[in-house]
Short mmCIF file of C-alpha atoms and ligand atoms in Angstrom, two decimals:
data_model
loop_
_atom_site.label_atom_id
_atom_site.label_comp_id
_atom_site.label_asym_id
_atom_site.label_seq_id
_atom_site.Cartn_x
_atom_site.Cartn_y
_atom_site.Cartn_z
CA UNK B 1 -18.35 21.41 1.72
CA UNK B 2 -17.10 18.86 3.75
CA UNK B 3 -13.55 17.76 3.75
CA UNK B 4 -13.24 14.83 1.49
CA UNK B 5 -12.15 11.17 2.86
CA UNK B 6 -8.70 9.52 1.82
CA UNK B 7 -7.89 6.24 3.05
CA UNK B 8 -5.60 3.72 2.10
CA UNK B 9 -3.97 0.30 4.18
CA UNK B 10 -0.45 -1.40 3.80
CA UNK B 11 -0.38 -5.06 4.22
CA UNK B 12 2.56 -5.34 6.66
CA UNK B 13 4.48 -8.08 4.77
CA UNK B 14 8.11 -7.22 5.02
CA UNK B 15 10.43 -4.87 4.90
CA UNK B 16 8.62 -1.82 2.07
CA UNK B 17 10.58 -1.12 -0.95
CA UNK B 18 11.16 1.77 -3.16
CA UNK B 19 8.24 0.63 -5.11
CA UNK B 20 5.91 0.60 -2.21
CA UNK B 21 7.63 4.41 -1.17
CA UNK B 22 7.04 5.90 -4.70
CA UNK B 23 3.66 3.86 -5.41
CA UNK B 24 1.64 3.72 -2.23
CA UNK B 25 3.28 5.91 0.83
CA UNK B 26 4.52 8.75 -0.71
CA UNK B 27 1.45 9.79 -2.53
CA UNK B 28 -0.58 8.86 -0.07
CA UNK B 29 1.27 10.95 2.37
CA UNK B 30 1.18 13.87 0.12
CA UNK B 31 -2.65 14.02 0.15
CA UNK B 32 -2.46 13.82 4.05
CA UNK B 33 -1.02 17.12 3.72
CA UNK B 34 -3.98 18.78 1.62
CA UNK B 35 -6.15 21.00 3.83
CA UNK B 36 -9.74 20.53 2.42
CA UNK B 37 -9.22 16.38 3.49
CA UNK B 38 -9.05 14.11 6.36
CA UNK B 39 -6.53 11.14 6.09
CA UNK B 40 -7.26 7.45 7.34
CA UNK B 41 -3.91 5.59 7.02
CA UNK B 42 -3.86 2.32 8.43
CA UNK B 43 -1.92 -0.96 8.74
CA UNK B 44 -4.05 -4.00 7.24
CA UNK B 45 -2.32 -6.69 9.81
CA UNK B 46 -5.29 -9.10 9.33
CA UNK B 47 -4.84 -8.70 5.77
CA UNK B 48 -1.65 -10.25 6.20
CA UNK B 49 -2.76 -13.13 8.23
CA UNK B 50 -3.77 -14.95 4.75
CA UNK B 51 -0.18 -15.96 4.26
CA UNK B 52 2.09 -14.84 7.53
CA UNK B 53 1.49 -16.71 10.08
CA UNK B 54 5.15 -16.12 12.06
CA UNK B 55 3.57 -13.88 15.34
CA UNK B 56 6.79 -12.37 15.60
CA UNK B 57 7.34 -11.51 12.10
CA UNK B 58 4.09 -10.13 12.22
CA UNK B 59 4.54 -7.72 15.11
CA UNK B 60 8.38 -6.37 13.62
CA UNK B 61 6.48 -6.20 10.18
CA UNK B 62 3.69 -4.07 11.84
CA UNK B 63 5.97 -1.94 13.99
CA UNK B 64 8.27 -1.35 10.76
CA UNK B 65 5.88 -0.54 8.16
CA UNK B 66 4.26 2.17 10.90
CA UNK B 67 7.85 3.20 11.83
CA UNK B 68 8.33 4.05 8.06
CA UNK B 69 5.38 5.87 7.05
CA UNK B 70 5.82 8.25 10.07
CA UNK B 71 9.81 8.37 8.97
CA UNK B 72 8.32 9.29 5.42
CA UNK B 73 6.02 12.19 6.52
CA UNK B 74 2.92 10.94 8.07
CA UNK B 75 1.72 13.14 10.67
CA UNK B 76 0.02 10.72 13.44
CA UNK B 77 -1.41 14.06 14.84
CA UNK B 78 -3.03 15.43 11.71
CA UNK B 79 -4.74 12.08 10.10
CA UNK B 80 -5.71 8.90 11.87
CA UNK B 81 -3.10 6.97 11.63
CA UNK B 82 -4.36 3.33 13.29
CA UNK B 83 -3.91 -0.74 12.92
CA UNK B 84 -7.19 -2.56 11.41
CA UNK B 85 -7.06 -5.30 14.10
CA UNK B 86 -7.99 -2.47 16.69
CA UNK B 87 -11.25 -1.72 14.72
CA UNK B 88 -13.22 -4.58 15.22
CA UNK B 89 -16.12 -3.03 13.65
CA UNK B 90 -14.42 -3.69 10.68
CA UNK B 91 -14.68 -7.26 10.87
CA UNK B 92 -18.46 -6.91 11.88
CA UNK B 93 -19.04 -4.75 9.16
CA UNK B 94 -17.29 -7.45 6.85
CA UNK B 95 -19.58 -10.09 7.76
CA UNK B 96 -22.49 -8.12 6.91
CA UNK B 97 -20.86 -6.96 3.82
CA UNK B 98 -20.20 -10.85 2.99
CA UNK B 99 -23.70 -11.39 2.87
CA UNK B 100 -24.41 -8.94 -0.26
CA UNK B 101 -21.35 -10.12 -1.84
CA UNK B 102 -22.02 -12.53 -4.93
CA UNK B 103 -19.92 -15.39 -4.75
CA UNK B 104 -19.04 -15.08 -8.62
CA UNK B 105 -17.67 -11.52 -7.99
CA UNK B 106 -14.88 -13.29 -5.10
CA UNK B 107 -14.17 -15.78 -8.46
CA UNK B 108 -13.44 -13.14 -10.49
CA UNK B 109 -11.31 -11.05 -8.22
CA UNK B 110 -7.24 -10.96 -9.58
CA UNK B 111 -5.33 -12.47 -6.50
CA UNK B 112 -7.82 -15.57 -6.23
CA UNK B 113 -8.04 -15.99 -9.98
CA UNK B 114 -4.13 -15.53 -10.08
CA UNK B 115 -3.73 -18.36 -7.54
CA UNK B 116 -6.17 -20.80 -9.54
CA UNK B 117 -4.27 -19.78 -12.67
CA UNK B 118 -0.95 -21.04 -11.08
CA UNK B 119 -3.09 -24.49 -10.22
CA UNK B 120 -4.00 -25.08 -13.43
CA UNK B 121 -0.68 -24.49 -14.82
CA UNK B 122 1.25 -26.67 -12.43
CA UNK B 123 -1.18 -29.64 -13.13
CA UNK B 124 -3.09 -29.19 -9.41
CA UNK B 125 -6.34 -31.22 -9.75
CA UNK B 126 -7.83 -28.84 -6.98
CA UNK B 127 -8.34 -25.87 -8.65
CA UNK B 128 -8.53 -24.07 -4.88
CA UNK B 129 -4.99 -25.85 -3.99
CA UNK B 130 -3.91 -23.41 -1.20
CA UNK B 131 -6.64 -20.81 -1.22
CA UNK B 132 -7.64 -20.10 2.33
CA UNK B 133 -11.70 -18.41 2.57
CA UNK B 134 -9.14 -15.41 3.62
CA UNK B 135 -7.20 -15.21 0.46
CA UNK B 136 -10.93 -15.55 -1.74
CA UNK B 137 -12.73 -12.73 0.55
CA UNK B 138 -9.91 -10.75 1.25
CA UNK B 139 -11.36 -7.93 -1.18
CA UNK B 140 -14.64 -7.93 1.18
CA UNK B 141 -12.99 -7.30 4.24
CA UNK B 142 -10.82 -4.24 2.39
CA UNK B 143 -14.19 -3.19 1.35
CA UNK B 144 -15.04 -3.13 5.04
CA UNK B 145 -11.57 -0.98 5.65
CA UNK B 146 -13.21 1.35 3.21
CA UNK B 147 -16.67 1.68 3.96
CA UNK B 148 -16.37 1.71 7.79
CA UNK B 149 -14.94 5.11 7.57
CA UNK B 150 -16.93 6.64 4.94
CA UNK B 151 -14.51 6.97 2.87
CA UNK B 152 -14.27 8.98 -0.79
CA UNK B 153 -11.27 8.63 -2.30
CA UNK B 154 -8.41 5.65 -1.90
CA UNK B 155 -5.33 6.12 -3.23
CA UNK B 156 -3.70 3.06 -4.25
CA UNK B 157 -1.53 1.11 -7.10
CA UNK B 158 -2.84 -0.19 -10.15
CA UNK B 159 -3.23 -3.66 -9.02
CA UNK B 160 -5.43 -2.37 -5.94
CA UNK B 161 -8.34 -0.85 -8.01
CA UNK B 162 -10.09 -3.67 -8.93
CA UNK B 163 -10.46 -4.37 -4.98
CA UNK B 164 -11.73 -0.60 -4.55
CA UNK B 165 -14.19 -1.52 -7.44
CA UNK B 166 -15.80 -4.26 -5.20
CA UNK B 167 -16.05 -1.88 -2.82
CA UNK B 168 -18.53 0.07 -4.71
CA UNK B 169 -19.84 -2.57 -6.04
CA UNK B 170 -21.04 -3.85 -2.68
CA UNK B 171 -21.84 -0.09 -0.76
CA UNK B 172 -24.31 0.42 -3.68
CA UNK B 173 -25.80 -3.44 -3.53
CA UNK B 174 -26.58 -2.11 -0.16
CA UNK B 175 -27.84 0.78 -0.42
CA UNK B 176 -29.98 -0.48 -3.21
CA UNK B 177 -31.28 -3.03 -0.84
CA UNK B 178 -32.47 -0.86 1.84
CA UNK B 179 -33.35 1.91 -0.26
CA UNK B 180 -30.96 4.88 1.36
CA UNK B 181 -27.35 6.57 1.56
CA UNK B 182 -26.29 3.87 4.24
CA UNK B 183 -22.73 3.67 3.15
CA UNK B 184 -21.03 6.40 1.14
CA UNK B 185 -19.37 5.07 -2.32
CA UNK B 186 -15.58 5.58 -2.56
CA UNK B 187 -13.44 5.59 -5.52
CA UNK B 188 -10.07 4.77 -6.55
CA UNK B 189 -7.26 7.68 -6.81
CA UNK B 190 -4.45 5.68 -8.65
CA UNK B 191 -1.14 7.31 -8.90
CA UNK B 192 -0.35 6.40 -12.54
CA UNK B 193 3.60 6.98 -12.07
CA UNK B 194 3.86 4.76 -9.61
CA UNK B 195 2.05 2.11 -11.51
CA UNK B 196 5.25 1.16 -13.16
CA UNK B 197 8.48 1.58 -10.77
CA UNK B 198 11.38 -1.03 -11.96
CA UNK B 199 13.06 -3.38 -9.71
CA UNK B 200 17.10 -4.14 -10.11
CA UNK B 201 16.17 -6.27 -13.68
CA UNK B 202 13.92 -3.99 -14.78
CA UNK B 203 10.89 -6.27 -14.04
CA UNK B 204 8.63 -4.44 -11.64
CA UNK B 205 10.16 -4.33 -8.50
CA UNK B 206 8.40 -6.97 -6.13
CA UNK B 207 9.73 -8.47 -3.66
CA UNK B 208 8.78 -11.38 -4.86
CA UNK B 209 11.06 -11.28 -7.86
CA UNK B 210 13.66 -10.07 -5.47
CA UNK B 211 14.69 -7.28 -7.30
CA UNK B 212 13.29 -4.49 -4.81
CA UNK B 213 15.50 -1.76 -2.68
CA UNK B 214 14.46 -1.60 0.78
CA UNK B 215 13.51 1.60 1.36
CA UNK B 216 15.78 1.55 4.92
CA UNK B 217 18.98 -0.28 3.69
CA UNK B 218 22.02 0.78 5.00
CA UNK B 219 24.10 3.29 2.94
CA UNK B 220 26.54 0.26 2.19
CA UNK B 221 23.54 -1.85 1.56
CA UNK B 222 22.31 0.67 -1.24
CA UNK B 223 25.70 1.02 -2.32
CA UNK B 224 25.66 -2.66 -3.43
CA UNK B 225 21.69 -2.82 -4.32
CA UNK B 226 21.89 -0.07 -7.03
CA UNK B 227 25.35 -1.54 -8.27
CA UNK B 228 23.38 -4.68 -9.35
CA UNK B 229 20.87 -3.07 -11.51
CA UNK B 230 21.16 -4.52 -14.59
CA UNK B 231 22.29 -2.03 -17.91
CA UNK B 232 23.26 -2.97 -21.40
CA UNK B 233 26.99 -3.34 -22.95
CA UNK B 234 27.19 0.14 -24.27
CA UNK B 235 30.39 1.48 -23.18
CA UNK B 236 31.18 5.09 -21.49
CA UNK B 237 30.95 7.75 -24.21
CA UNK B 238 28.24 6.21 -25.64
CA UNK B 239 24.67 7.82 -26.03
CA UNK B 240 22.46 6.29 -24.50
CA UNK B 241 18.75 5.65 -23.80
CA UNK B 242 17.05 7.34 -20.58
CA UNK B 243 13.72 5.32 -21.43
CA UNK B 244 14.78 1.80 -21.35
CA UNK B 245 17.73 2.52 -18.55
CA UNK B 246 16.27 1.01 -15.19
CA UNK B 247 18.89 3.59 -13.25
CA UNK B 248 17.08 6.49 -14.88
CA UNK B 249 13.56 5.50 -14.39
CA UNK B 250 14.21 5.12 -10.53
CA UNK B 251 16.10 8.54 -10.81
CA UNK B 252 12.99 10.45 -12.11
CA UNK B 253 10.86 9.18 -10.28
CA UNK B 254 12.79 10.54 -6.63
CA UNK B 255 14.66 14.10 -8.40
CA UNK B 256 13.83 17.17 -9.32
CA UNK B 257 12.57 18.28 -13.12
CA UNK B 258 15.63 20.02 -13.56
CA UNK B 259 18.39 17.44 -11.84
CA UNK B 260 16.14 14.92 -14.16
CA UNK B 261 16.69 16.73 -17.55
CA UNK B 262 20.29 17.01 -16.48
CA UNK B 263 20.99 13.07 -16.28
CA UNK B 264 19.60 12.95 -19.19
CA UNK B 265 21.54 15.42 -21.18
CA UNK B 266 24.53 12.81 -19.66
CA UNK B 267 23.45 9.84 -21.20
CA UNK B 268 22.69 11.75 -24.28
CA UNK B 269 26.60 12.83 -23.45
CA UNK B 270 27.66 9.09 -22.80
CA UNK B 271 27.69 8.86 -19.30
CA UNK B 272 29.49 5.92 -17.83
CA UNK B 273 26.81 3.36 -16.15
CA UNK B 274 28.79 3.55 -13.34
CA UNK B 275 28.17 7.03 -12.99
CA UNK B 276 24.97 7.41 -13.63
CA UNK B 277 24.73 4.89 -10.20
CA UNK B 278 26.41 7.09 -8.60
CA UNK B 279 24.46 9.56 -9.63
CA UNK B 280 21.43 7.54 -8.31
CA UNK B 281 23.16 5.99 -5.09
CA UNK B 282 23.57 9.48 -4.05
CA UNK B 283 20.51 10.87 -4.87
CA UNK B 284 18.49 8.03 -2.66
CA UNK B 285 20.92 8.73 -0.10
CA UNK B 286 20.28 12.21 -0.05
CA UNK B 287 16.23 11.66 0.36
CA UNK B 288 16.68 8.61 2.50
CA UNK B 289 18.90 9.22 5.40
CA UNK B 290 16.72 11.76 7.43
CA UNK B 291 13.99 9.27 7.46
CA UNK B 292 16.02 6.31 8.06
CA UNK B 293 17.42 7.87 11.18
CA UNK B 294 13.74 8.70 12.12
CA UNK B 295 13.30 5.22 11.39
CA UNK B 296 15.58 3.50 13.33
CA UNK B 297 14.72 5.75 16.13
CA UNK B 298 11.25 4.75 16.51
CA UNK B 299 11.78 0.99 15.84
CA UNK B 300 14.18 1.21 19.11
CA UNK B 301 11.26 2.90 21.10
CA UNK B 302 7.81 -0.04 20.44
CA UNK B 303 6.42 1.36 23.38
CA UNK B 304 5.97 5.06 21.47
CA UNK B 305 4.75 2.92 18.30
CA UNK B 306 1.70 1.52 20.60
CA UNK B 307 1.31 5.12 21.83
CA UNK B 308 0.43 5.82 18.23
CA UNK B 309 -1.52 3.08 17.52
CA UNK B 310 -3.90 3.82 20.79
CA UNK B 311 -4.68 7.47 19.65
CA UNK B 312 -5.22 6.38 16.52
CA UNK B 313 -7.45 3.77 17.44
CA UNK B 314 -9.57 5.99 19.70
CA UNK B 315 -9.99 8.47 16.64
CA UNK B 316 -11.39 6.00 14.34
CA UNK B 317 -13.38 4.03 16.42
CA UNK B 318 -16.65 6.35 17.37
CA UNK B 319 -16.59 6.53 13.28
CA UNK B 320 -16.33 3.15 12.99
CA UNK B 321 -19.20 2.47 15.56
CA UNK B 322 -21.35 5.67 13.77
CA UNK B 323 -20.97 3.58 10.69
CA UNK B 324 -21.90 -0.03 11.96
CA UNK B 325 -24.97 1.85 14.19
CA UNK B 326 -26.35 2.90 10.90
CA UNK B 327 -25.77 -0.87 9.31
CA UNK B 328 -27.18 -2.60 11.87
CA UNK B 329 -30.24 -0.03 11.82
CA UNK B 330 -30.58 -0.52 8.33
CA UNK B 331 -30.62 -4.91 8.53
CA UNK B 332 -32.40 -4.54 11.53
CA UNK B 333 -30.62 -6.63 13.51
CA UNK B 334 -29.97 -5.19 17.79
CA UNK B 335 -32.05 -2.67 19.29
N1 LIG R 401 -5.00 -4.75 -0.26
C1 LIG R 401 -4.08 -3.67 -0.05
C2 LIG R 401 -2.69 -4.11 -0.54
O1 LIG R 401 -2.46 -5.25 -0.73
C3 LIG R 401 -4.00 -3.27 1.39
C4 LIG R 401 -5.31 -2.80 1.90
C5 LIG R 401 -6.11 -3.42 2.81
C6 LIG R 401 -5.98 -1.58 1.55
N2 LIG R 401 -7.22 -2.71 3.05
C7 LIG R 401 -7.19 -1.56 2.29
C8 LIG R 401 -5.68 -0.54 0.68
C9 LIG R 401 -8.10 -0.51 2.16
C10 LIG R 401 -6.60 0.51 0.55
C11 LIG R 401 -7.80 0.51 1.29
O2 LIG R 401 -1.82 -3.31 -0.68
#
C-alpha cells in the first residue's frame, strides 16, 4: 500500500505558544516519525498576509516558527518541510478551486462568520466591516495547501476541521464535475487533547487573550509566566482538585503517566500552589531547553533556514506541478 499523506501548515503569526507545541507541532511531528507515511509540513506565510502586513515581522515570524518546529523534532531530511509562497501552484490551484466553491459555503465558514458576528455586535452597519476577499476565501486557498499534494490525512486543532471539511467538500465537487479521481479527498486527524490546552487564566491559551507561554521564553521568563497562572485561595495542606487546577492540566499534558499520577497524589496531599509551579516550571524547563538552544542556534544562522526552505521547495514542487498537470487536463484549459 502506499504510504499515506500527512500534511498540516502554521500560520506564522508570532512567537508559538505551548498551546500551538502541544496542539499542532508536537503531534504533527510525531506522525512525521511513523514509517508507513510521508510528511508535508509547511509554513502558510500567505495565510498570514490577511492580517500582517509588517514585511519584517513577517520574515522573523517565518524564520521563527521554521526555527521551532525543526528545534521540536522535525526532520527537514525525512518529510518536506517547505514555505507555501514557494509553491505557486498552490495559488493556481486555488483559483481553480475558487471557481467550484459556492459562495454560501465561504458565508458559513467560522473565522468570516466570527468577524460578522463581532459587526453586528458592535453596531457596524457593514456587516463585512474589515473582511478582506483573503480573510472570506482563506479556507479555499488551505484547501489548495491540501489538495496540491494529495494529501490523506491533516492533523490539526479543533477549530481547523471545519476548513479541512471544505476541503473535501470542494475535491469531491470536482471530481464530480469531471467525472474521475482528479484530486484525492483528505480528512481531518484532530488531536483531541490538544483541543483544550489552558492559558495562564485558564481560558484557552491564545495569544489573543494573552494568557499563552511562549514556547522559547527564557528560563527567567518562564519562571515569571507560570508564577502568574491563576489558582484558587485554598491554602498549603489542603486537598485539592487536579481537574480544575490550570498548573496541572499543562503538567499532564508535557509528563510522564507516572510523574502525572504523582502530582496528583500531592494535591490530593495538599501541595502548596507554589510548589506544584515549581513542579511545572521545572518540568517545561526540563523538555524545553534542548530545543531552545537548537532554537536560538538556527535563528542566528537565516542563511541555513533558506537552505531548508530551497530543498524543501524543490521536493514539493514536481508534486505540486503533477497535481496542477492533471487539473488543468481535467478543465481543459493549456495544451
Ligand atoms: N489555517 C491553519 C491555521 O490557522 C493553517 C493552515 C494553512 C493549514 N493551510 C493549511 C493547516 C493546510 C493544515 C493544512 O492554523
Amino acid at each position: 500500500m502506499a504510504d499515506t499523506i500527512v500534511l498540516t501548515g502554521i500560520k506564522p503569526t508570532g512567537m508559538p505558544h505551548l498551546g500551538n507545541w502541544v496542539g499542532a507541532i508536537r503531534p504533527a511531528v510525531e506522525m512525521s516519525h511513523a514509517a508507513d507515511q510521508r510528511g508535508f509540513y509547511f509554513i502558510a506565510d500567505y495565510h498570514a498576509l490577511t492580517g500582517l502586513r509588517e514585511a519584517k515581522l513577517m520574515r522573523e515570524y517565518t524564520y521563527s516558527l521554521a526555527a521551532t518546529w525543526i528545534a521540536l523534532g522535525l526532520d527537514p531530511d525525512k518529510v518536506v518541510f517547505y514555505r507555501q509562497s514557494d509553491i505557486p501552484e498552490v495559488f493556481e490551484l486555488s483559483w481553480v478551486l475558487a471557481c467550484f466553491s459556492p459562495k454560501g459555503l465561504m458565508n458559513r465558514a467560522h473565522a468570516y462568520k466570527a468577524q460578522v458576528q463581532k459587526n453586528q455586535e458592535n453596531g457596524e452597519e457593514d456587516l463585512d466591516a474589515g473582511v478582506n476577499m483573503g480573510t472570506y476565501t482563506y479556507p479555499i486557498l488551505m484547501a489548495a495547501d491540501i489538495l496540491i499534494m494529495n494529501t490523506n490525512w491533516v492533523p490539526v486543532g479543533g477549530d481547523q476541521q471545519q476548513h479541512v471539511e471544505i476541503a473535501r467538500d470542494l475535491a469531491q465537487y470536482f471530481n464530480r464535475q469531471y467525472q474521475r479521481d482528479v484530486l484525492t479527498l483528505p480528512e481531518a486527524r484532530i488531536d483531541e487533547q490538544g483541543a483544550v490546552i489552558p492559558g495562564l487564566d485558564g481560558r484557552k491559551m491564545s495569544k489573543s487573550y494573552g494568557n499563552h507561554i511562549p514556547i522559547f521564553s527564557t528560563p527567567d521568563q518562564l519562571r515569571k509566566l507560570v508564577a502568574r497562572i491563576a489558582t484558587d485561595s485554598s491554602r498549603p495542606g489542603e486537598p485539592k482538585d487536579p481537574d480544575s487546577s490550570t498548573i496541572f492540566q499543562l503538567y499532564r499534558l508535557l509528563a510522564t503517566a507516572s510523574e502525572t499520577e504523582a502530582l496528583k497524589a500531592e494535591y490530593q496531599a495538599g501541595i502548596a500552589w507554589k510548589d506544584a509551579k515549581d513542579a511545572l516550571y521545572n518540568l517545561l524547563d526540563a523538555k524545553l531547553s534542548g530545543p531552545r538552544q537548537r532554537y536560538e542556534e538556527l535563528v542566528a544562522n537565516p542563511a541555513e533556514l533558506d537552505r531548508i526552505f530551497r530543498e524543501g521547495a524543490e521536493k514539493a514542487r514536481p508534486i505540486a506541478a503533477k497535481t496542477m498537470a492533471r487539473v488543468r487536463k481535467a478543465v481543459g484549459v493549456g495544451r
